[in-house]
Coordinates of C-alpha atoms in Angstrom, one line a residue:
Chain M
M275 CA 17.4 -21.0 -8.1
T276 CA 16.5 -24.7 -8.2
K277 CA 13.2 -26.2 -7.4
E278 CA 13.1 -27.9 -4.0
Q279 CA 10.3 -30.3 -3.2
N280 CA 9.4 -28.8 0.2
A281 CA 6.6 -26.5 1.3
I282 CA 7.7 -22.8 1.2
I283 CA 4.3 -21.6 2.3
E284 CA 2.2 -23.5 4.8
V285 CA -1.2 -22.2 5.9
K286 CA -3.5 -23.9 8.5
G287 CA -7.0 -22.8 9.5
L288 CA -6.5 -19.1 8.5
A289 CA -9.6 -17.1 9.5
K290 CA -10.4 -13.4 9.3
S291 CA -13.5 -11.3 9.7
F292 CA -14.1 -7.6 9.1
D293 CA -16.8 -6.5 11.5
K294 CA -19.5 -9.1 10.9
T295 CA -18.3 -10.1 7.4
I296 CA -16.3 -13.4 7.3
A297 CA -13.5 -12.8 4.8
L298 CA -11.7 -16.1 5.4
D299 CA -13.2 -19.1 7.0
G300 CA -10.4 -21.4 8.1
I301 CA -8.5 -22.0 4.9
S302 CA -5.5 -24.4 4.7
F303 CA -3.1 -25.0 1.9
S304 CA 0.6 -25.4 1.2
I305 CA 2.8 -24.2 -1.7
Q306 CA 5.9 -26.0 -2.8
S307 CA 9.1 -24.2 -3.5
G308 CA 9.3 -23.1 -7.1
E309 CA 5.6 -23.7 -7.7
L310 CA 3.2 -21.4 -9.5
F311 CA 0.1 -21.5 -7.4
G312 CA -3.2 -20.0 -8.5
F313 CA -5.9 -18.6 -6.3
L314 CA -9.1 -18.3 -8.2
G315 CA -12.4 -16.9 -7.0
P316 CA -15.0 -14.1 -7.5
N317 CA -14.9 -10.7 -5.9
G318 CA -15.1 -10.8 -2.1
A319 CA -14.0 -14.5 -2.0
G320 CA -11.0 -13.7 0.2
K321 CA -8.1 -13.6 -2.3
T322 CA -6.7 -10.3 -1.4
T323 CA -7.3 -10.8 2.3
T324 CA -5.2 -14.0 2.0
I325 CA -2.3 -12.1 0.3
N326 CA -2.6 -9.3 2.9
I327 CA -2.3 -11.7 5.8
L328 CA 0.6 -13.6 4.3
T329 CA 2.5 -10.4 3.6
G330 CA 1.9 -8.8 6.9
L331 CA -0.6 -6.1 6.0
V332 CA -3.5 -7.8 7.8
R333 CA -3.5 -9.8 11.1
P334 CA -5.4 -13.1 11.1
D335 CA -8.1 -13.8 13.7
A336 CA -7.1 -17.5 13.8
G337 CA -4.9 -20.0 12.2
I338 CA -1.1 -20.3 11.7
F339 CA 1.2 -19.9 8.7
Q340 CA 4.8 -20.4 7.9
I341 CA 6.8 -18.8 5.1
G342 CA 10.2 -20.3 4.2
G343 CA 10.1 -22.4 7.4
I344 CA 9.6 -19.3 9.6
D345 CA 6.5 -19.1 11.8
C346 CA 4.9 -15.8 10.7
T347 CA 1.6 -16.0 12.5
K348 CA 2.5 -13.3 15.0
N349 CA 5.0 -11.4 13.0
V350 CA 5.6 -11.6 9.3
Q351 CA 8.6 -9.3 9.4
S352 CA 11.1 -12.0 9.9
A353 CA 10.1 -13.5 6.5
Q354 CA 9.6 -10.2 4.6
H355 CA 13.0 -10.3 3.0
L356 CA 11.8 -13.5 1.2
I357 CA 8.7 -11.9 -0.2
G358 CA 7.9 -9.7 -3.1
V359 CA 4.5 -8.3 -3.5
V360 CA 2.7 -6.9 -6.6
P361 CA -0.6 -5.5 -5.3
D362 CA -3.9 -5.3 -7.3
E363 CA -3.3 -1.6 -7.8
S364 CA 0.0 -0.1 -8.9
N365 CA 1.2 1.7 -5.8
L366 CA 4.5 3.2 -6.7
Y367 CA 5.4 6.9 -6.1
P368 CA 3.9 9.1 -8.9
E369 CA 6.4 11.9 -8.3
L370 CA 9.4 9.6 -8.8
T371 CA 10.7 8.4 -12.2
G372 CA 10.5 4.8 -13.2
F373 CA 14.3 4.3 -12.5
N374 CA 14.1 6.1 -9.1
N375 CA 11.0 4.1 -8.1
L376 CA 12.9 0.9 -8.7
C377 CA 16.0 2.1 -6.9
F378 CA 13.9 3.2 -3.9
C379 CA 12.2 -0.1 -3.7
G380 CA 15.6 -1.8 -3.8
A381 CA 16.8 0.4 -1.0
L382 CA 13.9 -0.7 1.2
Y383 CA 15.3 -4.2 1.0
G384 CA 18.8 -3.1 1.8
L385 CA 20.4 -3.3 -1.7
T386 CA 23.5 -1.1 -2.0
K387 CA 23.5 1.8 -4.5
Q388 CA 25.4 -0.1 -7.1
E389 CA 23.3 -3.2 -6.7
R390 CA 20.0 -1.4 -7.0
Q391 CA 21.0 0.8 -9.9
N392 CA 22.3 -2.2 -11.9
K393 CA 19.2 -4.2 -11.0
A394 CA 16.9 -1.3 -11.9
R395 CA 18.5 -0.9 -15.4
K396 CA 18.3 -4.6 -16.0
L397 CA 14.7 -4.8 -15.1
L398 CA 13.7 -1.7 -17.1
D399 CA 15.4 -3.3 -20.0
T400 CA 13.6 -6.7 -19.4
F401 CA 10.2 -5.0 -19.1
G402 CA 10.8 -2.9 -22.1
L403 CA 10.7 0.3 -20.1
S404 CA 14.2 1.6 -20.7
E405 CA 13.0 4.6 -22.7
A406 CA 10.6 5.6 -20.0
A407 CA 13.2 5.2 -17.2
S408 CA 13.5 9.0 -16.6
R409 CA 9.8 9.7 -16.9
K410 CA 7.7 10.2 -13.8
F411 CA 5.6 7.1 -12.8
G412 CA 2.5 9.3 -12.7
G413 CA 2.7 9.8 -16.4
Y414 CA 2.9 6.1 -17.3
S415 CA 0.2 4.2 -19.1
K416 CA -1.7 1.6 -17.2
G417 CA 0.3 -1.2 -18.8
M418 CA 3.6 0.5 -18.1
K419 CA 2.5 1.1 -14.5
R420 CA 1.7 -2.6 -14.1
K421 CA 5.0 -3.7 -15.5
L422 CA 7.0 -1.3 -13.3
T423 CA 5.0 -2.5 -10.3
I424 CA 6.0 -6.1 -11.1
A425 CA 9.6 -5.0 -11.6
A426 CA 9.5 -3.2 -8.2
G427 CA 8.2 -6.4 -6.6
I428 CA 11.1 -8.5 -7.8
I429 CA 14.0 -6.0 -7.6
H430 CA 15.3 -7.7 -4.4
S431 CA 15.1 -11.2 -6.1
P432 CA 12.5 -12.6 -3.7
R433 CA 12.1 -16.3 -3.3
I434 CA 8.3 -15.9 -3.2
L435 CA 6.3 -13.5 -5.3
F436 CA 2.7 -12.6 -4.5
L437 CA 0.8 -11.3 -7.6
D438 CA -2.6 -9.9 -7.0
E439 CA -4.6 -9.7 -10.3
P440 CA -1.6 -8.8 -12.3
T441 CA -3.3 -8.5 -15.7
T442 CA -6.6 -6.9 -14.7
G443 CA -7.4 -3.8 -16.7
L444 CA -4.5 -4.3 -19.2
D445 CA -4.9 -4.3 -23.0
V446 CA -4.3 -7.6 -24.8
A447 CA -0.7 -7.0 -25.7
S448 CA 0.3 -5.8 -22.2
A449 CA -1.5 -8.7 -20.5
R450 CA 0.3 -11.1 -22.8
Q451 CA 3.7 -9.5 -22.0
V452 CA 2.9 -9.7 -18.3
R453 CA 1.9 -13.4 -18.6
Q454 CA 5.2 -14.1 -20.3
L455 CA 7.1 -12.3 -17.6
I456 CA 5.3 -14.4 -15.0
A457 CA 6.2 -17.6 -16.9
D458 CA 9.8 -16.5 -17.1
L459 CA 10.0 -15.8 -13.4
H460 CA 8.5 -19.2 -12.7
K461 CA 11.0 -20.8 -15.0
A462 CA 13.8 -19.1 -13.1
G463 CA 12.6 -20.8 -9.9
T464 CA 10.6 -18.1 -8.1
T465 CA 7.6 -19.4 -6.1
I466 CA 4.6 -17.5 -7.4
F467 CA 1.2 -17.0 -5.6
L468 CA -1.1 -15.7 -8.2
T469 CA -4.7 -14.5 -7.8
T470 CA -6.7 -13.9 -10.8
H471 CA -10.3 -13.9 -12.1
Y472 CA -9.2 -14.9 -15.6
I473 CA -9.7 -18.6 -15.7
E474 CA -7.8 -19.1 -18.9
E475 CA -4.9 -17.2 -17.4
A476 CA -4.8 -19.5 -14.4
E477 CA -5.1 -22.6 -16.6
R478 CA -2.2 -21.4 -18.8
L479 CA 0.2 -20.4 -16.1
C480 CA -0.5 -22.3 -12.9
E481 CA 0.6 -25.7 -11.8
R482 CA -1.9 -26.0 -9.0
I483 CA -5.1 -24.1 -8.4
A484 CA -7.3 -23.4 -5.4
F485 CA -10.9 -22.2 -5.9
I486 CA -12.0 -19.9 -3.2
V487 CA -15.6 -18.9 -2.6
S488 CA -16.9 -16.9 0.3
G489 CA -13.7 -17.3 2.3
R490 CA -13.5 -21.1 1.8
I491 CA -11.3 -23.2 -0.4
V492 CA -13.8 -25.4 -2.3
K493 CA -11.3 -27.3 -4.4
I494 CA -7.5 -27.5 -4.6
D495 CA -5.5 -29.6 -7.0
S496 CA -3.2 -29.6 -10.0
V497 CA -4.6 -28.3 -13.3
E498 CA -4.2 -31.8 -14.7
H499 CA -6.2 -33.5 -12.0
L500 CA -8.8 -30.8 -12.0
L501 CA -9.4 -31.3 -15.7
E502 CA -9.2 -35.1 -15.6
P503 CA -13.0 -35.8 -15.1
F504 CA -13.8 -33.4 -17.9
Q505 CA -11.3 -34.9 -20.4
R506 CA -13.5 -37.9 -20.7
K507 CA -16.4 -35.8 -21.8
Q508 CA -17.0 -34.7 -25.4
A509 CA -18.3 -31.2 -25.9
M510 CA -19.5 -29.0 -28.7
Q511 CA -20.7 -25.5 -28.9
I512 CA -23.4 -24.5 -31.4
A513 CA -24.1 -20.8 -32.2
C514 CA -27.6 -20.1 -33.5
I515 CA -29.1 -17.0 -35.1
K516 CA -32.1 -16.7 -32.9
D517 CA -33.5 -17.9 -29.5
T518 CA -33.3 -21.6 -29.2
S519 CA -34.6 -22.4 -25.7
F520 CA -38.0 -23.6 -26.9
I521 CA -36.3 -26.5 -28.7
Q522 CA -34.7 -28.0 -25.6
P523 CA -37.4 -30.7 -24.9
K524 CA -37.3 -31.8 -28.5
L525 CA -33.5 -32.0 -28.6
S526 CA -33.3 -34.0 -25.4
E527 CA -35.9 -36.3 -26.7
T528 CA -34.2 -36.8 -30.1
F529 CA -30.6 -37.1 -28.6
P530 CA -31.2 -38.8 -25.3
D531 CA -27.4 -39.6 -24.8
M532 CA -26.5 -36.0 -24.8
S533 CA -27.1 -33.1 -22.5
F534 CA -27.8 -29.6 -23.7
I535 CA -27.0 -26.3 -21.9
F536 CA -28.6 -23.2 -23.4
S537 CA -27.1 -19.8 -22.7
K538 CA -28.7 -16.4 -23.2
N539 CA -26.6 -15.5 -26.3
N540 CA -28.2 -18.2 -28.4
M541 CA -25.5 -20.7 -27.7
I542 CA -26.1 -24.4 -27.1
R543 CA -23.4 -26.4 -25.3
V544 CA -23.7 -30.1 -26.1
E545 CA -22.0 -32.7 -23.8
A546 CA -21.8 -36.5 -24.1
D547 CA -19.7 -39.4 -22.9
K548 CA -19.2 -40.5 -26.5
P549 CA -18.1 -38.5 -29.6
V550 CA -20.6 -35.8 -30.6
F551 CA -21.2 -35.4 -34.4
A552 CA -22.2 -31.9 -35.4
G553 CA -23.9 -32.9 -38.6
A554 CA -26.9 -34.7 -37.0
I555 CA -27.6 -31.9 -34.5
V556 CA -27.2 -29.1 -37.0
R557 CA -29.5 -30.8 -39.5
F558 CA -32.1 -31.4 -36.8
L559 CA -32.0 -27.7 -35.7
E560 CA -32.3 -26.5 -39.3
E561 CA -35.3 -28.8 -39.8
Q562 CA -36.8 -27.0 -36.9
G563 CA -36.3 -23.6 -38.6
I564 CA -33.2 -22.6 -36.5
D565 CA -30.3 -21.2 -38.5
V566 CA -26.9 -22.3 -37.2
S567 CA -24.0 -19.9 -37.7
E568 CA -21.2 -22.0 -36.2
A569 CA -20.7 -25.5 -34.7
R570 CA -17.3 -26.4 -33.2
R571 CA -15.9 -29.0 -31.0
I572 CA -14.5 -27.6 -27.7
R573 CA -11.9 -29.0 -25.4
P574 CA -12.8 -29.1 -21.8
S575 CA -11.3 -26.2 -19.8
L576 CA -10.7 -25.1 -16.3
E577 CA -13.8 -22.9 -16.8
D578 CA -15.9 -26.1 -16.8
V579 CA -14.3 -27.2 -13.6
F580 CA -14.8 -23.7 -12.0
V581 CA -18.5 -23.6 -13.0
Q582 CA -19.1 -27.1 -11.6
V583 CA -17.1 -26.6 -8.4
T584 CA -18.3 -23.1 -7.5
G585 CA -21.7 -23.0 -9.2
I586 CA -20.7 -19.6 -10.5
E587 CA -20.9 -18.9 -14.3
S588 CA -17.4 -17.8 -15.4
D589 CA -19.0 -15.0 -17.5
A590 CA -20.7 -13.7 -14.4
L591 CA -17.4 -13.7 -12.6
R592 CA -15.7 -11.7 -15.4
K593 CA -18.5 -9.2 -15.7
E594 CA -18.6 -8.7 -12.0
K595 CA -14.9 -7.9 -11.9
E596 CA -15.1 -5.6 -14.9
K597 CA -18.0 -3.7 -13.3
S598 CA -16.0 -3.2 -10.1
G599 CA -12.9 -2.0 -12.0
M600 CA -9.5 -3.1 -10.9
G601 CA -9.4 -2.6 -7.2
G602 CA -11.4 -3.8 -4.3
K603 CA -10.6 -6.3 -1.6
S604 CA -11.6 -9.8 -2.3
Chain P
M224 CA 23.3 -2.1 7.7
K225 CA 20.3 -3.1 5.5
A226 CA 17.9 -1.2 7.9
W227 CA 20.2 1.8 7.7
I228 CA 20.1 1.8 3.8
A229 CA 16.3 1.7 4.0
F230 CA 16.2 4.4 6.7
W231 CA 18.6 6.7 4.7
N232 CA 16.7 6.3 1.4
I233 CA 13.3 6.9 3.0
L234 CA 14.6 10.1 4.6
L235 CA 16.3 11.2 1.3
K236 CA 13.1 10.5 -0.8
D237 CA 10.9 12.4 1.7
M238 CA 13.3 15.4 1.7
R239 CA 13.3 15.6 -2.1
S240 CA 9.7 14.8 -2.7
Y241 CA 8.1 16.9 0.1
Y242 CA 10.3 19.0 2.3
L243 CA 12.3 20.8 -0.2
K244 CA 9.3 21.9 -2.3
P245 CA 8.2 25.5 -2.5
P246 CA 4.7 25.1 -0.9
N247 CA 6.4 23.7 2.2
I248 CA 8.9 26.6 2.4
S249 CA 5.9 29.0 2.3
W250 CA 4.2 27.2 5.2
G251 CA 7.3 26.6 7.2
L252 CA 9.0 30.0 6.8
L253 CA 6.8 32.6 5.3
F254 CA 3.9 32.1 7.7
P255 CA 5.9 32.5 10.9
L256 CA 7.9 35.4 9.4
V257 CA 4.7 37.3 8.5
W258 CA 3.2 36.5 11.9
I259 CA 6.2 37.8 13.8
T260 CA 6.6 40.9 11.5
M261 CA 3.0 41.8 12.4
F262 CA 3.8 41.5 16.1
F263 CA 7.1 43.5 15.7
I264 CA 5.4 46.4 13.8
R265 CA 2.5 46.4 16.3
S266 CA 4.9 46.6 19.3
G267 CA 6.5 49.8 17.9
L268 CA 9.8 48.8 19.5
G269 CA 13.2 48.9 17.8
M270 CA 15.6 46.1 16.7
E271 CA 16.7 45.6 20.3
S272 CA 13.3 44.0 21.0
L273 CA 14.0 41.3 18.4
P274 CA 15.4 38.8 20.9
K275 CA 12.1 39.0 22.8
L276 CA 10.3 37.9 19.7
L277 CA 12.9 35.3 18.6
P278 CA 11.6 32.4 20.8
G279 CA 8.2 32.8 19.2
L280 CA 9.6 33.0 15.7
V281 CA 11.8 29.9 16.3
A282 CA 9.0 27.9 17.8
L283 CA 6.5 28.8 15.1
S284 CA 9.0 28.0 12.3
I285 CA 9.5 24.6 13.8
L286 CA 5.9 23.9 14.5
F287 CA 4.6 24.8 11.1
G288 CA 7.6 23.4 9.3
T289 CA 7.2 20.0 10.9
T290 CA 3.5 19.4 11.3
S291 CA 2.2 20.9 8.0
V292 CA 3.9 18.4 5.7
L293 CA 4.3 15.2 7.8
S294 CA 0.6 14.9 8.8
V295 CA -0.5 15.4 5.2
T296 CA 2.1 13.2 3.4
V297 CA 1.7 10.2 5.7
T298 CA -2.1 10.4 5.2
F299 CA -1.7 10.9 1.5
E300 CA 0.7 7.9 1.2
K301 CA -1.7 5.8 3.2
K302 CA -4.6 6.7 1.0
G303 CA -2.6 6.1 -2.2
R304 CA -1.4 2.8 -0.8
S305 CA 2.2 3.6 -1.4
F306 CA 2.6 3.4 2.4
E307 CA 2.0 -0.3 2.0
R308 CA 5.3 -0.6 0.2
L309 CA 7.0 0.7 3.3
L310 CA 5.1 -1.6 5.6
L311 CA 6.1 -4.6 3.4
A312 CA 9.8 -3.8 3.7
P313 CA 11.9 -6.0 6.1
I314 CA 12.5 -3.2 8.6
S315 CA 10.8 -2.7 12.0
L316 CA 8.0 -0.3 12.3
E317 CA 10.1 1.8 14.7
V318 CA 12.9 2.2 12.2
L319 CA 10.3 2.9 9.4
M320 CA 8.5 5.6 11.4
L321 CA 11.8 7.2 12.6
A322 CA 12.8 7.4 8.9
K323 CA 9.5 8.9 7.9
T324 CA 9.8 11.5 10.7
S325 CA 13.5 12.3 10.4
G326 CA 12.9 14.4 7.3
A327 CA 10.4 16.6 9.2
I328 CA 12.8 16.8 12.2
L329 CA 15.6 17.9 10.0
F330 CA 13.5 20.4 8.1
G331 CA 12.0 21.8 11.3
T332 CA 15.5 22.3 12.8
I333 CA 16.8 24.0 9.6
N334 CA 13.7 26.2 9.6
A335 CA 14.4 27.3 13.2
F336 CA 17.9 28.5 12.3
V337 CA 16.7 30.7 9.5
P338 CA 15.2 33.4 11.8
I339 CA 18.1 33.0 14.2
F340 CA 20.6 33.8 11.4
V341 CA 18.5 36.7 10.2
A342 CA 18.3 38.0 13.8
M343 CA 22.1 37.7 14.1
L344 CA 22.5 40.1 11.2
L345 CA 20.0 42.6 12.7
T346 CA 20.8 42.6 16.4
D347 CA 23.2 41.5 19.1
L348 CA 22.7 37.9 20.1
S349 CA 25.8 37.6 22.3
A350 CA 23.7 36.8 25.3
V351 CA 22.3 33.7 23.7
N352 CA 23.2 30.4 25.4
W353 CA 23.8 28.2 22.3
A354 CA 24.5 25.1 24.4
I355 CA 20.9 25.2 25.5
L356 CA 19.4 26.7 22.3
V357 CA 20.7 24.1 19.9
P358 CA 19.5 20.9 21.7
A359 CA 16.3 22.7 22.6
T360 CA 15.6 23.5 19.0
I361 CA 16.2 19.8 18.0
L362 CA 14.0 18.5 20.9
I363 CA 11.2 20.9 19.9
A364 CA 11.5 19.8 16.3
I365 CA 11.2 16.1 17.5
S366 CA 8.2 16.8 19.7
S367 CA 6.4 18.8 17.0
T368 CA 7.1 16.1 14.4
F369 CA 5.8 13.4 16.6
L370 CA 2.7 15.6 17.2
G371 CA 2.3 15.7 13.4
L372 CA 2.7 11.9 13.3
F373 CA 0.1 11.5 16.0
I374 CA -2.3 13.7 13.9
A375 CA -1.5 11.7 10.7
V376 CA -2.3 8.3 12.3
S377 CA -5.4 9.6 13.9
V378 CA -7.2 10.7 10.7
K379 CA -8.2 9.0 7.5
E380 CA -8.5 11.8 4.9
V381 CA -5.9 14.4 3.9
F382 CA -8.2 17.3 4.6
E383 CA -8.8 16.0 8.1
A384 CA -5.1 16.0 8.7
Q385 CA -5.0 19.8 7.9
T386 CA -8.0 20.6 10.1
F387 CA -6.8 18.4 13.0
S388 CA -3.3 20.0 12.8
N389 CA -4.8 23.5 13.2
F390 CA -6.9 22.2 16.1
F391 CA -3.6 21.7 18.0
R392 CA -1.4 24.4 16.5
F393 CA -3.4 27.6 16.9
P394 CA -4.4 27.1 20.5
M395 CA -0.9 26.0 21.3
I396 CA 0.6 29.2 19.9
F397 CA -1.4 31.3 22.4
L398 CA -1.3 28.9 25.4
C399 CA 2.3 27.8 25.5
G400 CA 3.8 31.0 26.8
L401 CA 5.5 32.2 23.7
F402 CA 4.0 35.7 23.5
F403 CA 2.9 36.1 27.1
P404 CA 3.8 34.1 30.2
V405 CA 1.6 31.2 31.2
K406 CA 1.2 33.0 34.6
Q407 CA -0.9 35.7 32.8
L408 CA -3.4 33.1 31.6
P409 CA -6.7 32.7 33.5
I410 CA -6.1 30.1 36.2
W411 CA -8.6 27.6 34.6
L412 CA -6.6 27.7 31.3
R413 CA -3.2 27.0 32.9
P414 CA -3.7 23.2 33.1
V415 CA -4.3 23.1 29.4
S416 CA -1.1 25.0 28.9
Y417 CA 0.9 22.5 30.9
M418 CA -0.5 19.7 28.8
L419 CA 1.1 21.1 25.7
P420 CA 4.7 20.1 24.8
L421 CA 5.5 23.5 23.3
T422 CA 5.0 25.1 26.8
Y423 CA 8.2 23.4 27.9
G424 CA 9.9 24.1 24.6
A425 CA 9.0 27.8 24.8
D426 CA 10.3 28.1 28.3
I427 CA 13.7 26.6 27.3
L428 CA 13.8 29.1 24.3
H429 CA 13.1 32.0 26.7
T430 CA 15.9 30.7 29.0
S431 CA 18.5 30.3 26.2
I432 CA 17.7 33.6 24.4
N433 CA 16.4 36.0 27.1
Q434 CA 17.6 34.3 30.3
T435 CA 14.0 34.4 31.6
S436 CA 12.4 31.1 32.7
H437 CA 9.3 29.9 34.3
M438 CA 10.3 26.4 35.2
P439 CA 13.6 24.6 36.0
L440 CA 15.6 23.8 32.8
L441 CA 16.1 20.1 33.6
L442 CA 12.3 19.7 34.2
N443 CA 11.6 21.3 30.8
F444 CA 14.0 19.1 29.0
S445 CA 12.7 16.0 30.8
L446 CA 9.0 16.7 30.2
L447 CA 9.6 17.5 26.6
T448 CA 11.5 14.2 26.1
L449 CA 8.6 12.5 27.8
F450 CA 6.2 14.1 25.4
C451 CA 8.3 12.9 22.5
A452 CA 8.4 9.3 23.8
A453 CA 4.6 9.3 24.5
L454 CA 3.6 10.7 21.2
F455 CA 5.8 8.3 19.2
T456 CA 4.7 5.3 21.2
F457 CA 1.1 6.2 20.9
S458 CA 1.4 6.8 17.1
L459 CA 3.1 3.4 16.6
R460 CA 0.3 1.7 18.6
N461 CA -2.2 3.5 16.5
I462 CA -0.5 2.2 13.3
R463 CA -0.3 -1.3 14.6
N464 CA -4.0 -1.3 15.7
K465 CA -5.6 0.7 12.9
W466 CA -3.5 0.2 9.8
I467 CA -2.4 -3.4 10.2
I468 CA -5.9 -4.6 11.0

């Protein structure tokens, strides 16, 4: 599949409320064909609701949307053959084997027996699940379940793939594999709509990102453009042995060109418009009786953009998600 | 063609995963068999009385075979979110739900013929009008299945599906004229009886097996078909309004 420079998903003024809770408050965005688009936001921001509306599982209260040039506002069914969905929870059939699950999902999209069996074998091989092909899905590990769920989402070679929190709850190795699979799918030309709460994952994978908070898109741009204002800044992180907050006034007084952000875990983030030299600050801290365990230059990341745009600490976002487990509508 | 592939595979998966499993056979066959044996022994009559009990046995086999599994599995799949997979498939809701119910209809129909074959071995069934019995059995299986679907889409929890099924099934057994004519019911209970699809199904079964009827055959078939259409339409409306919110 080749990348075409036209919008494959177009959303205008999409709104949805559940009872009195506003889940989406008139969001608008468009996704180009072949693009890997990230949707980033805390729990309850409206990420899953957006996916559910675009895939036909939830009806919008207002707004219009097109998928592949088809107006899907009233009925998504006409575009469902273009879509593959990987939900936030693995929802395949526990009583079926991995192979049979994939074949069944292929059959739902009208693949012939030969087509779906060939595709299932190929996908099981690609996802490293060939040996578990004849085992029941219910007995798979979390990582294996996630991989098979992704495989089920792409068995019919969809032009657009919706991935809802694909790496949540996975161990490091499995998450890495899943990320590689997403990158490969993107390279092959599939348009990907990815929701995640892992900022570094979005930064690494996505071309454009939308930050969504309380049902509103607060920022939408390419990763490059989002990072641009932060690239000019110099930043350093200093890890201290004990509490350092008391030193803030003195530090600001001694280094007036720099700004200091103190976090609870005895970390000091130093930011300035000109190069920051660790030596002077470390010496100053040690003179004040504060032992420094590490001082390192940090490159600006999407996390900085996220914190500035949403006002939400990225650590808080991660903890909140971990506390709530994998599922939950957002 | 593509919709047909999806339809066939949903039906096949449900048959393998749910209907051909031992617990379902116990509900669909064992329960009606025990129930009728109890009636048979209590009546103290011989094998020649078997045709009298056959409509009841056939109806109960269908009713329990269809409603027991469908109402529970649809609720279970909805709860486990695997039903979302079906809703995401590029097939219409009508085709999807017909595929989901076809397994139950097929199982209910097969269930109905088990007691018929057993009765054929034990007694003379030469008086049976097969041209009426076969379509009636299928139509009763369809209406019972759609009743199971109606139950499934009206509840949220699996245990509610079972309880709600019994709320319909047990009164229906006594009020539909299977074991005693509707005319023998107190007058105030008769309207309830006429609101149950099985009343019309039971009357057709009596006509085809024992040549005794309460209402015209065409009226029975028409009303039973109407019940099927109404239950299916209402269930689809419920899915559209409650599940695709």
